[in-house]
mmCIF file of C-alpha atoms and ligand atoms in Angstrom:
data_model
loop_
_atom_site.group_PDB
_atom_site.id
_atom_site.type_symbol
_atom_site.label_atom_id
_atom_site.label_comp_id
_atom_site.label_asym_id
_atom_site.label_seq_id
_atom_site.Cartn_x
_atom_site.Cartn_y
_atom_site.Cartn_z
ATOM 1 C CA MET A 1065 75.334 102.520 87.779
ATOM 2 C CA GLN A 1066 78.002 101.583 85.215
ATOM 3 C CA ILE A 1067 81.592 102.427 85.967
ATOM 4 C CA PHE A 1068 84.000 103.791 83.228
ATOM 5 C CA LEU A 1069 87.564 104.524 83.907
ATOM 6 C CA ASP A 1070 88.660 108.077 83.393
ATOM 7 C CA THR A 1071 92.127 107.576 81.916
ATOM 8 C CA ALA A 1072 94.319 107.185 78.909
ATOM 9 C CA SER A 1073 96.582 104.781 80.549
ATOM 10 C CA VAL A 1074 96.695 101.384 79.212
ATOM 11 C CA GLU A 1075 98.345 100.062 82.472
ATOM 12 C CA GLU A 1076 95.672 101.681 84.591
ATOM 13 C CA ILE A 1077 92.969 100.194 82.434
ATOM 14 C CA LYS A 1078 94.518 96.675 82.727
ATOM 15 C CA LYS A 1079 94.634 96.995 86.450
ATOM 16 C CA ALA A 1080 91.068 98.322 86.759
ATOM 17 C CA LEU A 1081 89.693 95.589 84.334
ATOM 18 C CA SER A 1082 91.075 93.021 86.658
ATOM 19 C CA PHE A 1083 88.561 94.334 89.384
ATOM 20 C CA GLY A 1084 85.651 93.127 87.265
ATOM 21 C CA VAL A 1085 83.591 96.268 87.576
ATOM 22 C CA VAL A 1086 84.739 98.624 84.613
ATOM 23 C CA SER A 1087 82.912 98.635 81.395
ATOM 24 C CA GLY A 1088 84.085 101.626 79.563
ATOM 25 C CA VAL A 1089 86.734 104.276 79.328
ATOM 26 C CA THR A 1090 86.725 108.068 78.951
ATOM 27 C CA THR A 1091 89.764 110.033 77.755
ATOM 28 C CA ASN A 1092 90.435 113.748 77.086
ATOM 29 C CA PRO A 1093 93.431 115.846 75.900
ATOM 30 C CA THR A 1094 94.825 116.309 79.366
ATOM 31 C CA LEU A 1095 94.725 112.594 80.114
ATOM 32 C CA MET A 1096 96.367 111.977 76.614
ATOM 33 C CA SER A 1097 99.131 114.472 77.552
ATOM 34 C CA ARG A 1098 100.137 112.199 80.428
ATOM 35 C CA GLU A 1099 100.897 109.316 78.020
ATOM 36 C CA SER A 1100 104.112 109.248 76.035
ATOM 37 C CA GLY A 1101 105.308 107.412 73.007
ATOM 38 C CA ALA A 1102 102.268 106.141 71.301
ATOM 39 C CA SER A 1103 99.978 108.189 68.919
ATOM 40 C CA PHE A 1104 96.384 109.265 69.816
ATOM 41 C CA LYS A 1105 95.233 106.519 67.353
ATOM 42 C CA ASP A 1106 97.311 103.841 68.704
ATOM 43 C CA ILE A 1107 96.195 104.571 72.241
ATOM 44 C CA ILE A 1108 92.471 104.643 71.291
ATOM 45 C CA LEU A 1109 92.767 101.547 69.284
ATOM 46 C CA LYS A 1110 94.590 99.777 72.184
ATOM 47 C CA ILE A 1111 92.084 100.747 74.796
ATOM 48 C CA ALA A 1112 88.981 99.956 72.423
ATOM 49 C CA GLY A 1113 90.631 96.274 72.115
ATOM 50 C CA MET A 1114 90.806 96.006 76.014
ATOM 51 C CA VAL A 1115 87.399 97.312 77.210
ATOM 52 C CA PRO A 1116 83.967 95.707 76.509
ATOM 53 C CA GLY A 1117 82.086 99.015 76.401
ATOM 54 C CA PRO A 1118 82.085 102.554 75.122
ATOM 55 C CA VAL A 1119 85.527 104.412 74.698
ATOM 56 C CA SER A 1120 85.516 108.257 74.504
ATOM 57 C CA ALA A 1121 87.928 109.971 72.385
ATOM 58 C CA GLU A 1122 87.924 113.982 72.293
ATOM 59 C CA VAL A 1123 87.928 116.104 69.429
ATOM 60 C CA THR A 1124 90.039 119.375 69.671
ATOM 61 C CA ALA A 1125 88.637 121.605 66.831
ATOM 62 C CA HIS A 1126 86.389 124.617 67.835
ATOM 63 C CA ASP A 1127 84.169 124.698 64.846
ATOM 64 C CA ALA A 1128 81.493 122.028 64.077
ATOM 65 C CA LYS A 1129 83.046 121.319 60.603
ATOM 66 C CA GLY A 1130 86.465 120.592 62.188
ATOM 67 C CA MET A 1131 84.790 118.523 64.963
ATOM 68 C CA ILE A 1132 82.937 116.425 62.551
ATOM 69 C CA SER A 1133 85.965 115.959 60.273
ATOM 70 C CA GLN A 1134 88.116 114.775 63.379
ATOM 71 C CA ALA A 1135 85.307 112.566 64.463
ATOM 72 C CA MET A 1136 85.005 110.936 61.185
ATOM 73 C CA GLU A 1137 88.773 110.261 61.113
ATOM 74 C CA ILE A 1138 88.639 108.729 64.524
ATOM 75 C CA VAL A 1139 85.646 106.451 63.615
ATOM 76 C CA GLY A 1140 87.543 105.348 60.440
ATOM 77 C CA TRP A 1141 90.572 104.133 62.532
ATOM 78 C CA SER A 1142 89.090 100.628 62.438
ATOM 79 C CA ASP A 1143 86.689 99.062 59.977
ATOM 80 C CA SER A 1144 85.291 96.653 62.595
ATOM 81 C CA ASP A 1145 81.539 97.198 63.419
ATOM 82 C CA ASP A 1146 82.356 96.626 67.086
ATOM 83 C CA PHE A 1147 84.732 99.517 66.964
ATOM 84 C CA ARG A 1148 82.270 101.727 65.174
ATOM 85 C CA ASP A 1149 79.545 100.834 67.669
ATOM 86 C CA ARG A 1150 81.657 101.704 70.886
ATOM 87 C CA ILE A 1151 83.953 104.491 69.829
ATOM 88 C CA THR A 1152 82.261 107.565 71.245
ATOM 89 C CA ILE A 1153 83.143 111.116 70.068
ATOM 90 C CA LYS A 1154 83.580 113.505 72.949
ATOM 91 C CA VAL A 1155 82.570 116.992 72.044
ATOM 92 C CA PRO A 1156 82.653 120.262 74.119
ATOM 93 C CA MET A 1157 79.421 122.114 75.253
ATOM 94 C CA THR A 1158 79.412 124.911 72.887
ATOM 95 C CA SER A 1159 76.879 125.751 70.063
ATOM 96 C CA GLU A 1160 79.519 124.491 67.544
ATOM 97 C CA GLY A 1161 79.657 121.281 69.726
ATOM 98 C CA THR A 1162 75.846 120.803 69.729
ATOM 99 C CA SER A 1163 75.881 121.382 65.830
ATOM 100 C CA ALA A 1164 78.473 118.664 65.524
ATOM 101 C CA ILE A 1165 76.572 116.312 67.883
ATOM 102 C CA LYS A 1166 73.558 116.681 65.856
ATOM 103 C CA GLU A 1167 75.195 115.913 62.591
ATOM 104 C CA LEU A 1168 77.329 112.868 64.150
ATOM 105 C CA SER A 1169 74.022 111.548 65.786
ATOM 106 C CA SER A 1170 72.301 111.660 62.402
ATOM 107 C CA ARG A 1171 75.172 109.535 61.067
ATOM 108 C CA GLY A 1172 74.722 107.015 63.828
ATOM 109 C CA ILE A 1173 77.846 108.003 65.697
ATOM 110 C CA SER A 1174 77.887 107.897 69.404
ATOM 111 C CA THR A 1175 78.724 111.313 71.130
ATOM 112 C CA ASN A 1176 79.611 112.450 74.622
ATOM 113 C CA CYS A 1177 78.936 116.042 75.305
ATOM 114 C CA THR A 1178 81.797 117.155 77.763
ATOM 115 C CA LEU A 1179 82.352 120.149 80.018
ATOM 116 C CA VAL A 1180 78.807 120.377 81.075
ATOM 117 C CA PHE A 1181 78.394 122.561 84.214
ATOM 118 C CA THR A 1182 74.654 123.449 84.313
ATOM 119 C CA PRO A 1183 71.221 121.790 83.649
ATOM 120 C CA VAL A 1184 70.514 124.159 80.861
ATOM 121 C CA GLN A 1185 73.759 123.081 79.024
ATOM 122 C CA ALA A 1186 72.799 119.579 79.768
ATOM 123 C CA MET A 1187 69.307 120.140 78.305
ATOM 124 C CA LEU A 1188 70.865 121.618 75.095
ATOM 125 C CA ALA A 1189 73.220 118.546 74.705
ATOM 126 C CA CYS A 1190 70.162 116.195 75.038
ATOM 127 C CA GLU A 1191 68.200 118.201 72.469
ATOM 128 C CA ALA A 1192 71.120 117.989 70.097
ATOM 129 C CA GLY A 1193 70.938 114.245 70.457
ATOM 130 C CA ALA A 1194 74.004 113.487 72.544
ATOM 131 C CA THR A 1195 74.343 109.828 73.478
ATOM 132 C CA PHE A 1196 75.985 110.804 76.665
ATOM 133 C CA ILE A 1197 76.348 113.989 78.711
ATOM 134 C CA SER A 1198 79.194 114.506 81.116
ATOM 135 C CA PRO A 1199 78.572 117.034 84.071
ATOM 136 C CA PHE A 1200 81.852 117.786 85.705
ATOM 137 C CA VAL A 1201 80.969 117.430 89.402
ATOM 138 C CA GLY A 1202 84.476 118.184 90.759
ATOM 139 C CA ARG A 1203 85.040 121.213 88.767
ATOM 140 C CA ILE A 1204 81.621 122.536 89.790
ATOM 141 C CA ASP A 1205 82.821 122.050 93.396
ATOM 142 C CA ASP A 1206 86.022 123.891 92.459
ATOM 143 C CA SER A 1207 83.936 126.827 91.380
ATOM 144 C CA GLY A 1208 82.331 127.298 94.765
ATOM 145 C CA LEU A 1209 79.042 125.549 94.059
ATOM 146 C CA ASP A 1210 77.979 121.960 95.203
ATOM 147 C CA GLY A 1211 78.720 119.676 92.311
ATOM 148 C CA THR A 1212 76.501 116.950 93.612
ATOM 149 C CA ALA A 1213 73.520 119.297 93.987
ATOM 150 C CA VAL A 1214 73.950 120.560 90.344
ATOM 151 C CA LEU A 1215 74.272 116.864 89.339
ATOM 152 C CA LYS A 1216 70.899 116.213 91.132
ATOM 153 C CA ASP A 1217 69.268 119.012 89.055
ATOM 154 C CA ILE A 1218 70.771 117.640 85.862
ATOM 155 C CA VAL A 1219 69.502 114.128 86.613
ATOM 156 C CA SER A 1220 65.957 115.431 87.469
ATOM 157 C CA MET A 1221 65.972 117.553 84.197
ATOM 158 C CA VAL A 1222 66.966 114.644 82.094
ATOM 159 C CA ARG A 1223 64.443 112.279 83.674
ATOM 160 C CA THR A 1224 61.534 114.794 83.851
ATOM 161 C CA ASN A 1225 61.982 115.688 80.228
ATOM 162 C CA GLY A 1226 62.201 112.078 79.176
ATOM 163 C CA TYR A 1227 65.586 112.533 77.413
ATOM 164 C CA VAL A 1228 67.406 109.296 76.453
ATOM 165 C CA SER A 1229 71.075 110.737 76.766
ATOM 166 C CA GLN A 1230 72.925 108.905 79.381
ATOM 167 C CA ILE A 1231 74.305 110.820 82.244
ATOM 168 C CA ILE A 1232 78.150 110.214 82.819
ATOM 169 C CA ALA A 1233 79.075 111.809 86.278
ATOM 170 C CA ALA A 1234 82.577 113.104 85.504
ATOM 171 C CA SER A 1235 85.414 114.942 87.117
ATOM 172 C CA ILE A 1236 85.010 112.561 90.039
ATOM 173 C CA ARG A 1237 87.481 113.399 92.823
ATOM 174 C CA HIS A 1238 86.606 111.060 95.700
ATOM 175 C CA PRO A 1239 84.321 108.206 96.803
ATOM 176 C CA ALA A 1240 81.595 110.746 98.030
ATOM 177 C CA HIS A 1241 81.141 111.985 94.414
ATOM 178 C CA VAL A 1242 80.806 108.198 93.402
ATOM 179 C CA TYR A 1243 78.205 107.783 96.266
ATOM 180 C CA GLY A 1244 76.291 110.843 95.229
ATOM 181 C CA ALA A 1245 76.262 109.826 91.427
ATOM 182 C CA ALA A 1246 75.006 106.283 92.376
ATOM 183 C CA MET A 1247 72.292 107.636 94.783
ATOM 184 C CA LEU A 1248 71.065 110.023 92.140
ATOM 185 C CA GLY A 1249 70.647 107.285 89.684
ATOM 186 C CA CYS A 1250 73.300 108.438 87.183
ATOM 187 C CA ASP A 1251 73.701 105.820 84.310
ATOM 188 C CA ILE A 1252 77.608 105.856 84.625
ATOM 189 C CA ALA A 1253 80.298 107.458 86.686
ATOM 190 C CA THR A 1254 83.718 107.819 84.974
ATOM 191 C CA ILE A 1255 86.275 107.440 87.750
ATOM 192 C CA PRO A 1256 90.099 107.819 87.983
ATOM 193 C CA LEU A 1257 91.832 104.623 89.082
ATOM 194 C CA VAL A 1258 93.099 106.133 92.466
ATOM 195 C CA VAL A 1259 89.413 107.001 93.340
ATOM 196 C CA LEU A 1260 88.051 103.650 92.241
ATOM 197 C CA GLU A 1261 90.706 101.859 94.524
ATOM 198 C CA GLN A 1262 89.600 104.094 97.297
ATOM 199 C CA CYS A 1263 85.885 103.059 96.797
ATOM 200 C CA PHE A 1264 86.761 99.434 97.728
ATOM 201 C CA LYS A 1265 88.405 100.472 101.028
ATOM 202 C CA ASN A 1266 86.662 100.418 104.435
ATOM 203 C CA PRO A 1267 88.277 99.691 107.726
ATOM 204 C CA LEU A 1268 85.467 97.621 108.822
ATOM 205 C CA THR A 1269 86.124 95.257 105.833
ATOM 206 C CA ASP A 1270 89.714 94.987 107.005
ATOM 207 C CA ILE A 1271 88.958 94.272 110.535
ATOM 208 C CA GLY A 1272 86.327 91.788 109.437
ATOM 209 C CA ILE A 1273 88.661 89.951 107.160
ATOM 210 C CA ARG A 1274 91.275 89.822 109.940
ATOM 211 C CA LYS A 1275 88.692 88.449 112.551
ATOM 212 C CA PHE A 1276 87.514 85.831 109.852
ATOM 213 C CA ASP A 1277 90.971 84.786 109.227
ATOM 214 C CA GLU A 1278 91.662 84.281 113.052
ATOM 215 C CA ASP A 1279 88.576 82.366 113.657
ATOM 216 C CA TRP A 1280 89.123 80.180 110.619
ATOM 217 C CA LYS A 1281 92.537 79.215 112.025
ATOM 218 C CA LYS A 1282 90.820 78.315 115.312
ATOM 219 C CA PHE A 1283 88.242 76.115 113.499
ATOM 220 C CA GLN A 1284 90.858 74.469 111.572
ATOM 221 C CA ALA A 1285 92.903 73.750 114.748
ATOM 222 C CA SER A 1286 89.673 72.377 116.443
ATOM 223 C CA GLN A 1287 89.446 69.868 113.429
ATOM 224 C CA ALA A 1288 92.886 68.592 113.783
ATOM 225 C CA PRO A 1289 92.800 64.763 114.814
ATOM 226 C CA LYS A 1290 93.257 64.271 118.401
ATOM 227 C CA ALA A 1291 96.321 62.138 119.374
HETATM 228 O O1 LIG B 1114 86.080 113.083 82.697
HETATM 229 C C1 LIG B 1114 86.437 114.491 82.858
HETATM 230 C C2 LIG B 1114 87.605 114.492 83.922
HETATM 231 O O2 LIG B 1114 88.699 113.863 83.146
HETATM 232 C C3 LIG B 1114 87.870 115.839 84.271
HETATM 233 O O3 LIG B 1114 88.375 115.622 85.613
HETATM 234 O O4 LIG B 1114 89.627 116.130 87.652
HETATM 235 O O5 LIG B 1114 90.293 117.230 85.513
HETATM 236 O O6 LIG B 1114 88.319 117.920 86.708
HETATM 237 P P1 LIG B 1114 89.228 116.806 86.348
#
């Protein structure tokens, strides 16, 4: 399973890239609102210059025509083929959204259908030709359902029907969501930095490192030349 970082923060991306496990980034208007100073365009171009893989930028129009026009503007922010290959237009799961996804996909533009909460919504996004679909696991939990169980149904629906859309487990709140997504065979999990950092942690690892340090010191002492 690939790991994307769910953030619009260049500092967070810099830190997460140093871990050697992150290949893409997803943003949304809420994440953008936490950044100050730079424009949407500047932030997306900066992020695209940092990460090796897909970068999702979300449209805010509610009608397909507006979404397509915003998408074309975003895609045109750089004339490099590499940018065009990796920039991914995030489109909400509405009938206007699927209409925009269909058109953008016919133009060879990568799309990420966001705000997906049910297997039927996921199926519609796949039918429209979305490159990625993003089930919101944490927000499904918030609604009183089991987000990982719904994700399991979505993975099964996609694989059973032979859809090629890649599944991004999104709205990840804790390492158990990452575990669930990986065990279900999701293509990608998009993870906030704080959760990604938690994923590395285990007290037994810390205890193990301390013990190895102590034993290594003992070994080195035993190697010291005898007087
Ligand atoms: O990728 C979607 C994600 O940013 C939403 O997360 O925690 O706001 O539900 P959250």
